[in-house]
């Protein structure tokens, strides 16, 4: 079996727990190699092992998503929601096939009507969310059309369009709903809205979303997962579901609800402790 490792923080390379994982895979007859970019992927790779936290997993998704090769996250970071697995639990599960594959929706975005700062590195896909955010002190007026139907203008610091995977990321902090990973929806959530009567909106993942902005500032910030660029106020952003999905490995013993409870302390209440 052929496995690739993606390690964004090179200081982790000599971590004893990671070395133990490598040793167990090699003793099981697996061939291991490291990747830095999408071009490093070898034909026949069974999976990419992302070592770090959720930020590393998002970076790994950029390198793997459209290849069809699945990713498993190994948590050497902090929260570890996407990268939920302990290094000690991974080797045996991969070798024995004790896991299932999840197809995670990816977003595709295009920007027109403005020059994009750093466009040469623009990869138009995201796993969690795309956002537009004010770059200065002025509030943004954000116009949104969903399948050609215009919504009331959002007056806010910014706007998030998130997948179900991203429902537990930035969207959650902005008051968006939690969605199970297999939910076929997108979430439109304003960031710090200057209205008392706006709420996040859930739409089908097949929706075509168009965003335009106005502000007294000359530019705004556009993000795709953990990648950031500056765009002009004249920009028009189009967001839709990508034509491919990310294949994510979930070990048999793990579950989304358990992750919510253990990572985000969902339902934490003295009455739930069984005493």
CSV table of C-alpha atoms in Angstrom, one decimal:
chain,number,residue,atom,x,y,z
A,1,UNK,CA,0.0,0.0,0.0
A,2,UNK,CA,1.2,3.5,-0.9
A,3,UNK,CA,0.6,6.4,1.5
A,4,UNK,CA,1.6,10.1,1.2
A,5,UNK,CA,2.3,12.3,4.2
A,6,UNK,CA,1.6,16.0,4.1
A,7,UNK,CA,3.2,17.9,7.0
A,8,UNK,CA,2.9,21.7,6.9
A,9,UNK,CA,4.8,22.3,10.1
A,10,UNK,CA,8.1,20.6,9.5
A,11,UNK,CA,8.9,20.7,13.3
A,12,UNK,CA,6.4,17.8,13.6
A,13,UNK,CA,8.5,15.5,11.4
A,14,UNK,CA,10.6,14.2,14.4
A,15,UNK,CA,7.7,13.9,16.8
A,16,UNK,CA,7.8,10.5,18.5
A,17,UNK,CA,4.1,9.9,17.9
A,18,UNK,CA,4.5,10.5,14.2
A,19,UNK,CA,7.6,8.4,14.0
A,20,UNK,CA,5.6,5.6,15.7
A,21,UNK,CA,2.8,5.9,13.1
A,22,UNK,CA,5.4,5.7,10.2
A,23,UNK,CA,7.1,2.7,11.8
A,24,UNK,CA,3.8,0.8,12.2
A,25,UNK,CA,2.8,1.5,8.6
A,26,UNK,CA,6.2,0.4,7.3
A,27,UNK,CA,6.2,-2.8,9.4
A,28,UNK,CA,2.9,-3.6,7.7
A,29,UNK,CA,4.6,-3.4,4.3
A,30,UNK,CA,3.4,0.1,3.3
A,31,UNK,CA,5.4,2.4,1.2
A,32,UNK,CA,5.5,6.0,2.5
A,33,UNK,CA,6.5,9.3,0.9
A,34,UNK,CA,6.1,13.0,1.6
A,35,UNK,CA,4.4,15.7,-0.5
A,36,UNK,CA,4.7,19.4,-0.8
A,37,UNK,CA,2.5,20.2,-3.8
A,38,UNK,CA,-0.2,18.6,-6.0
A,39,UNK,CA,2.5,17.6,-8.4
A,40,UNK,CA,4.2,15.3,-5.9
A,41,UNK,CA,1.3,12.9,-5.8
A,42,UNK,CA,2.2,9.4,-7.2
A,43,UNK,CA,-0.1,7.2,-9.1
A,44,UNK,CA,-1.6,4.4,-7.0
A,45,UNK,CA,-1.5,6.4,-3.7
A,46,UNK,CA,-4.1,4.9,-1.4
A,47,UNK,CA,-4.5,8.0,0.8
A,48,UNK,CA,-2.9,11.2,1.9
A,49,UNK,CA,-2.2,11.5,5.7
A,50,UNK,CA,-2.5,15.1,6.8
A,51,UNK,CA,-0.4,15.6,10.0
A,52,UNK,CA,-1.2,18.7,12.0
A,53,UNK,CA,-4.4,20.5,12.8
A,54,UNK,CA,-7.5,21.6,10.8
A,55,UNK,CA,-5.5,24.3,9.0
A,56,UNK,CA,-3.1,21.7,7.7
A,57,UNK,CA,-6.1,19.6,6.6
A,58,UNK,CA,-7.4,22.5,4.6
A,59,UNK,CA,-4.0,23.0,3.0
A,60,UNK,CA,-3.8,19.3,2.2
A,61,UNK,CA,-7.3,19.5,0.5
A,62,UNK,CA,-5.9,22.1,-1.9
A,63,UNK,CA,-3.2,19.6,-2.9
A,64,UNK,CA,-5.5,16.5,-3.1
A,65,UNK,CA,-9.2,17.3,-3.7
A,66,UNK,CA,-9.5,17.0,-7.5
A,67,UNK,CA,-7.2,13.9,-7.6
A,68,UNK,CA,-9.8,11.6,-6.1
A,69,UNK,CA,-7.3,10.4,-3.5
A,70,UNK,CA,-8.8,10.4,0.0
A,71,UNK,CA,-7.4,12.3,3.0
A,72,UNK,CA,-7.2,11.3,6.6
A,73,UNK,CA,-6.4,13.9,9.3
A,74,UNK,CA,-4.0,13.1,12.1
A,75,UNK,CA,-4.3,15.6,15.0
A,76,UNK,CA,-1.1,17.1,16.1
A,77,UNK,CA,-2.6,20.6,16.5
A,78,UNK,CA,-5.3,22.1,18.8
A,79,UNK,CA,-9.0,21.7,18.0
A,80,UNK,CA,-8.7,18.9,15.5
A,81,UNK,CA,-12.2,18.8,14.1
A,82,UNK,CA,-11.3,17.7,10.6
A,83,UNK,CA,-8.1,16.2,11.9
A,84,UNK,CA,-9.7,14.3,14.6
A,85,UNK,CA,-7.6,11.1,14.8
A,86,UNK,CA,-4.8,10.2,17.2
A,87,UNK,CA,-1.6,9.0,15.5
A,88,UNK,CA,-1.8,5.8,17.5
A,89,UNK,CA,-5.2,4.9,16.0
A,90,UNK,CA,-4.4,5.3,12.3
A,91,UNK,CA,-2.0,2.7,11.1
A,92,UNK,CA,-4.0,-0.5,11.9
A,93,UNK,CA,-7.3,1.1,10.7
A,94,UNK,CA,-5.7,2.0,7.3
A,95,UNK,CA,-4.1,-1.4,6.8
A,96,UNK,CA,-7.2,-3.3,7.8
A,97,UNK,CA,-9.6,-1.0,5.9
A,98,UNK,CA,-11.5,-0.2,9.1
A,99,UNK,CA,-12.8,3.1,7.9
A,100,UNK,CA,-15.4,4.7,5.6
A,101,UNK,CA,-15.1,7.3,2.9
A,102,UNK,CA,-17.1,10.6,3.1
A,103,UNK,CA,-17.7,12.7,0.1
A,104,UNK,CA,-17.3,16.3,1.3
A,105,UNK,CA,-18.8,19.1,-0.9
A,106,UNK,CA,-16.2,21.6,-2.3
A,107,UNK,CA,-17.0,25.1,-3.3
A,108,UNK,CA,-16.0,26.7,-6.6
A,109,UNK,CA,-15.6,30.5,-6.8
A,110,UNK,CA,-14.8,32.9,-9.6
A,111,UNK,CA,-14.1,36.7,-9.4
A,112,UNK,CA,-14.7,39.2,-12.2
A,113,UNK,CA,-14.7,42.9,-12.6
A,114,UNK,CA,-11.5,43.5,-10.6
A,115,UNK,CA,-7.8,42.7,-10.5
A,116,UNK,CA,-7.0,40.0,-7.9
A,117,UNK,CA,-4.0,40.5,-5.8
A,118,UNK,CA,-1.9,37.4,-5.9
A,119,UNK,CA,-4.0,35.9,-8.7
A,120,UNK,CA,-1.1,33.7,-9.9
A,121,UNK,CA,-1.7,31.5,-6.9
A,122,UNK,CA,-5.5,31.6,-7.1
A,123,UNK,CA,-6.9,28.0,-6.8
A,124,UNK,CA,-10.7,28.5,-7.0
A,125,UNK,CA,-11.9,25.8,-4.6
A,126,UNK,CA,-12.6,25.6,-0.9
A,127,UNK,CA,-13.7,22.9,1.5
A,128,UNK,CA,-15.1,25.0,4.4
A,129,UNK,CA,-16.1,28.4,3.1
A,130,UNK,CA,-15.5,31.5,1.0
A,131,UNK,CA,-15.9,34.9,2.6
A,132,UNK,CA,-15.9,38.5,1.7
A,133,UNK,CA,-14.9,40.9,4.5
A,134,UNK,CA,-14.3,44.7,4.9
A,135,UNK,CA,-10.7,45.8,4.6
A,136,UNK,CA,-11.1,49.1,6.5
A,137,UNK,CA,-13.5,50.8,8.9
A,138,UNK,CA,-16.5,51.2,6.6
A,139,UNK,CA,-19.3,48.7,6.7
A,140,UNK,CA,-20.0,46.7,3.6
A,141,UNK,CA,-23.3,46.7,1.7
A,142,UNK,CA,-23.4,43.1,0.3
A,143,UNK,CA,-25.9,42.2,-2.4
A,144,UNK,CA,-26.6,38.5,-2.9
A,145,UNK,CA,-28.5,36.7,-5.6
A,146,UNK,CA,-29.4,33.0,-5.2
A,147,UNK,CA,-30.3,31.3,-8.5
A,148,UNK,CA,-31.1,34.8,-9.8
A,149,UNK,CA,-33.3,35.9,-7.0
A,150,UNK,CA,-32.0,38.9,-5.1
A,151,UNK,CA,-31.9,38.9,-1.3
A,152,UNK,CA,-32.2,42.0,0.8
A,153,UNK,CA,-28.8,43.8,1.1
A,154,UNK,CA,-26.7,42.7,4.0
A,155,UNK,CA,-25.0,45.6,5.9
A,156,UNK,CA,-22.2,43.9,7.8
A,157,UNK,CA,-18.5,43.3,8.3
A,158,UNK,CA,-18.7,40.6,5.7
A,159,UNK,CA,-20.5,37.5,4.4
A,160,UNK,CA,-19.8,33.7,4.6
A,161,UNK,CA,-20.8,31.1,2.1
A,162,UNK,CA,-20.1,27.7,3.8
A,163,UNK,CA,-20.5,24.1,3.1
A,164,UNK,CA,-21.9,21.6,5.6
A,165,UNK,CA,-18.2,20.8,6.4
A,166,UNK,CA,-17.7,24.5,7.1
A,167,UNK,CA,-20.8,24.7,9.4
A,168,UNK,CA,-18.6,24.0,12.4
A,169,UNK,CA,-15.9,26.5,11.4
A,170,UNK,CA,-16.2,30.3,10.7
A,171,UNK,CA,-20.0,30.0,10.0
A,172,UNK,CA,-20.5,28.6,13.5
A,173,UNK,CA,-18.8,31.7,15.0
A,174,UNK,CA,-21.1,33.9,13.0
A,175,UNK,CA,-24.2,32.2,14.4
A,176,UNK,CA,-24.8,29.8,11.5
A,177,UNK,CA,-26.4,26.3,12.0
A,178,UNK,CA,-24.6,23.1,12.6
A,179,UNK,CA,-25.1,20.7,9.7
A,180,UNK,CA,-24.1,17.0,9.4
A,181,UNK,CA,-21.4,16.5,6.8
A,182,UNK,CA,-23.7,14.6,4.5
A,183,UNK,CA,-26.2,17.5,4.4
A,184,UNK,CA,-26.6,18.7,0.8
A,185,UNK,CA,-26.7,22.4,1.7
A,186,UNK,CA,-24.9,25.7,1.6
A,187,UNK,CA,-25.0,28.3,4.4
A,188,UNK,CA,-25.1,32.1,3.7
A,189,UNK,CA,-24.2,33.8,7.0
A,190,UNK,CA,-23.5,37.5,7.6
A,191,UNK,CA,-20.5,38.5,9.7
A,192,UNK,CA,-21.4,41.0,12.4
A,193,UNK,CA,-24.5,42.4,10.6
A,194,UNK,CA,-25.6,45.9,11.3
A,195,UNK,CA,-29.3,44.8,11.2
A,196,UNK,CA,-31.4,43.3,14.0
A,197,UNK,CA,-33.6,41.3,11.6
A,198,UNK,CA,-31.2,39.2,9.5
A,199,UNK,CA,-30.4,35.5,10.0
A,200,UNK,CA,-28.2,32.9,8.3
A,201,UNK,CA,-29.9,31.3,5.3
A,202,UNK,CA,-29.6,27.6,4.3
A,203,UNK,CA,-30.0,26.9,0.5
A,204,UNK,CA,-29.5,23.7,-1.6
A,205,UNK,CA,-25.9,23.0,-2.5
A,206,UNK,CA,-26.9,23.2,-6.1
A,207,UNK,CA,-27.6,26.9,-5.8
A,208,UNK,CA,-25.7,29.4,-7.8
A,209,UNK,CA,-24.8,32.4,-5.6
A,210,UNK,CA,-23.6,35.8,-6.9
A,211,UNK,CA,-22.2,38.4,-4.6
A,212,UNK,CA,-21.4,42.1,-5.2
A,213,UNK,CA,-20.3,44.7,-2.6
A,214,UNK,CA,-20.3,48.4,-2.0
A,215,UNK,CA,-18.3,50.4,0.5
A,216,UNK,CA,-16.6,53.8,1.1
A,217,UNK,CA,-13.3,51.8,1.1
A,218,UNK,CA,-11.7,50.9,-2.2
A,219,UNK,CA,-11.1,47.3,-1.5
A,220,UNK,CA,-12.3,44.2,0.4
A,221,UNK,CA,-10.8,41.0,1.6
A,222,UNK,CA,-11.8,37.7,0.0
A,223,UNK,CA,-10.9,34.3,1.5
A,224,UNK,CA,-11.2,30.7,0.5
A,225,UNK,CA,-10.6,28.5,3.5
A,226,UNK,CA,-7.2,29.7,4.9
A,227,UNK,CA,-6.2,31.6,1.8
A,228,UNK,CA,-6.6,35.4,1.6
A,229,UNK,CA,-6.5,38.0,-1.2
A,230,UNK,CA,-7.5,41.6,-1.8
A,231,UNK,CA,-10.3,42.5,-4.3
A,232,UNK,CA,-11.7,45.8,-5.5
A,233,UNK,CA,-15.2,47.0,-4.6
A,234,UNK,CA,-16.3,46.5,-8.2
A,235,UNK,CA,-15.7,42.7,-8.0
A,236,UNK,CA,-18.5,40.2,-8.7
A,237,UNK,CA,-18.1,36.9,-7.0
A,238,UNK,CA,-19.8,33.7,-8.1
A,239,UNK,CA,-20.0,30.7,-5.8
A,240,UNK,CA,-21.3,27.3,-6.6
A,241,UNK,CA,-20.7,23.6,-5.8
A,242,UNK,CA,-17.5,22.2,-7.4
A,243,UNK,CA,-17.8,19.4,-9.9
A,244,UNK,CA,-15.8,17.1,-7.6
A,245,UNK,CA,-15.9,16.3,-3.9
A,246,UNK,CA,-13.2,15.8,-1.4
A,247,UNK,CA,-12.9,12.2,-0.2
A,248,UNK,CA,-12.3,12.2,3.6
A,249,UNK,CA,-11.5,9.1,5.6
A,250,UNK,CA,-13.4,8.6,8.8
A,251,UNK,CA,-12.3,5.8,11.1
A,252,UNK,CA,-15.0,3.3,12.1
A,253,UNK,CA,-14.9,4.3,15.8
A,254,UNK,CA,-15.4,8.0,15.3
A,255,UNK,CA,-18.6,10.0,14.7
A,256,UNK,CA,-19.7,13.5,13.9
A,257,UNK,CA,-21.8,13.8,17.1
A,258,UNK,CA,-18.9,12.5,19.2
A,259,UNK,CA,-16.7,15.2,17.7
A,260,UNK,CA,-19.2,17.9,18.5
A,261,UNK,CA,-19.4,16.7,22.1
A,262,UNK,CA,-15.6,16.2,22.7
A,263,UNK,CA,-14.3,19.1,20.6
A,264,UNK,CA,-17.0,21.8,20.8
A,265,UNK,CA,-18.5,20.7,24.1
A,266,UNK,CA,-22.0,20.5,22.6
A,267,UNK,CA,-24.7,19.9,25.2
A,268,UNK,CA,-22.2,20.6,28.1
A,269,UNK,CA,-24.6,20.7,31.1
A,270,UNK,CA,-24.3,19.6,34.7
A,271,UNK,CA,-27.5,17.7,34.2
A,272,UNK,CA,-25.9,15.5,31.5
A,273,UNK,CA,-23.1,14.0,33.6
A,274,UNK,CA,-25.2,11.1,34.8
A,275,UNK,CA,-25.0,12.0,38.5
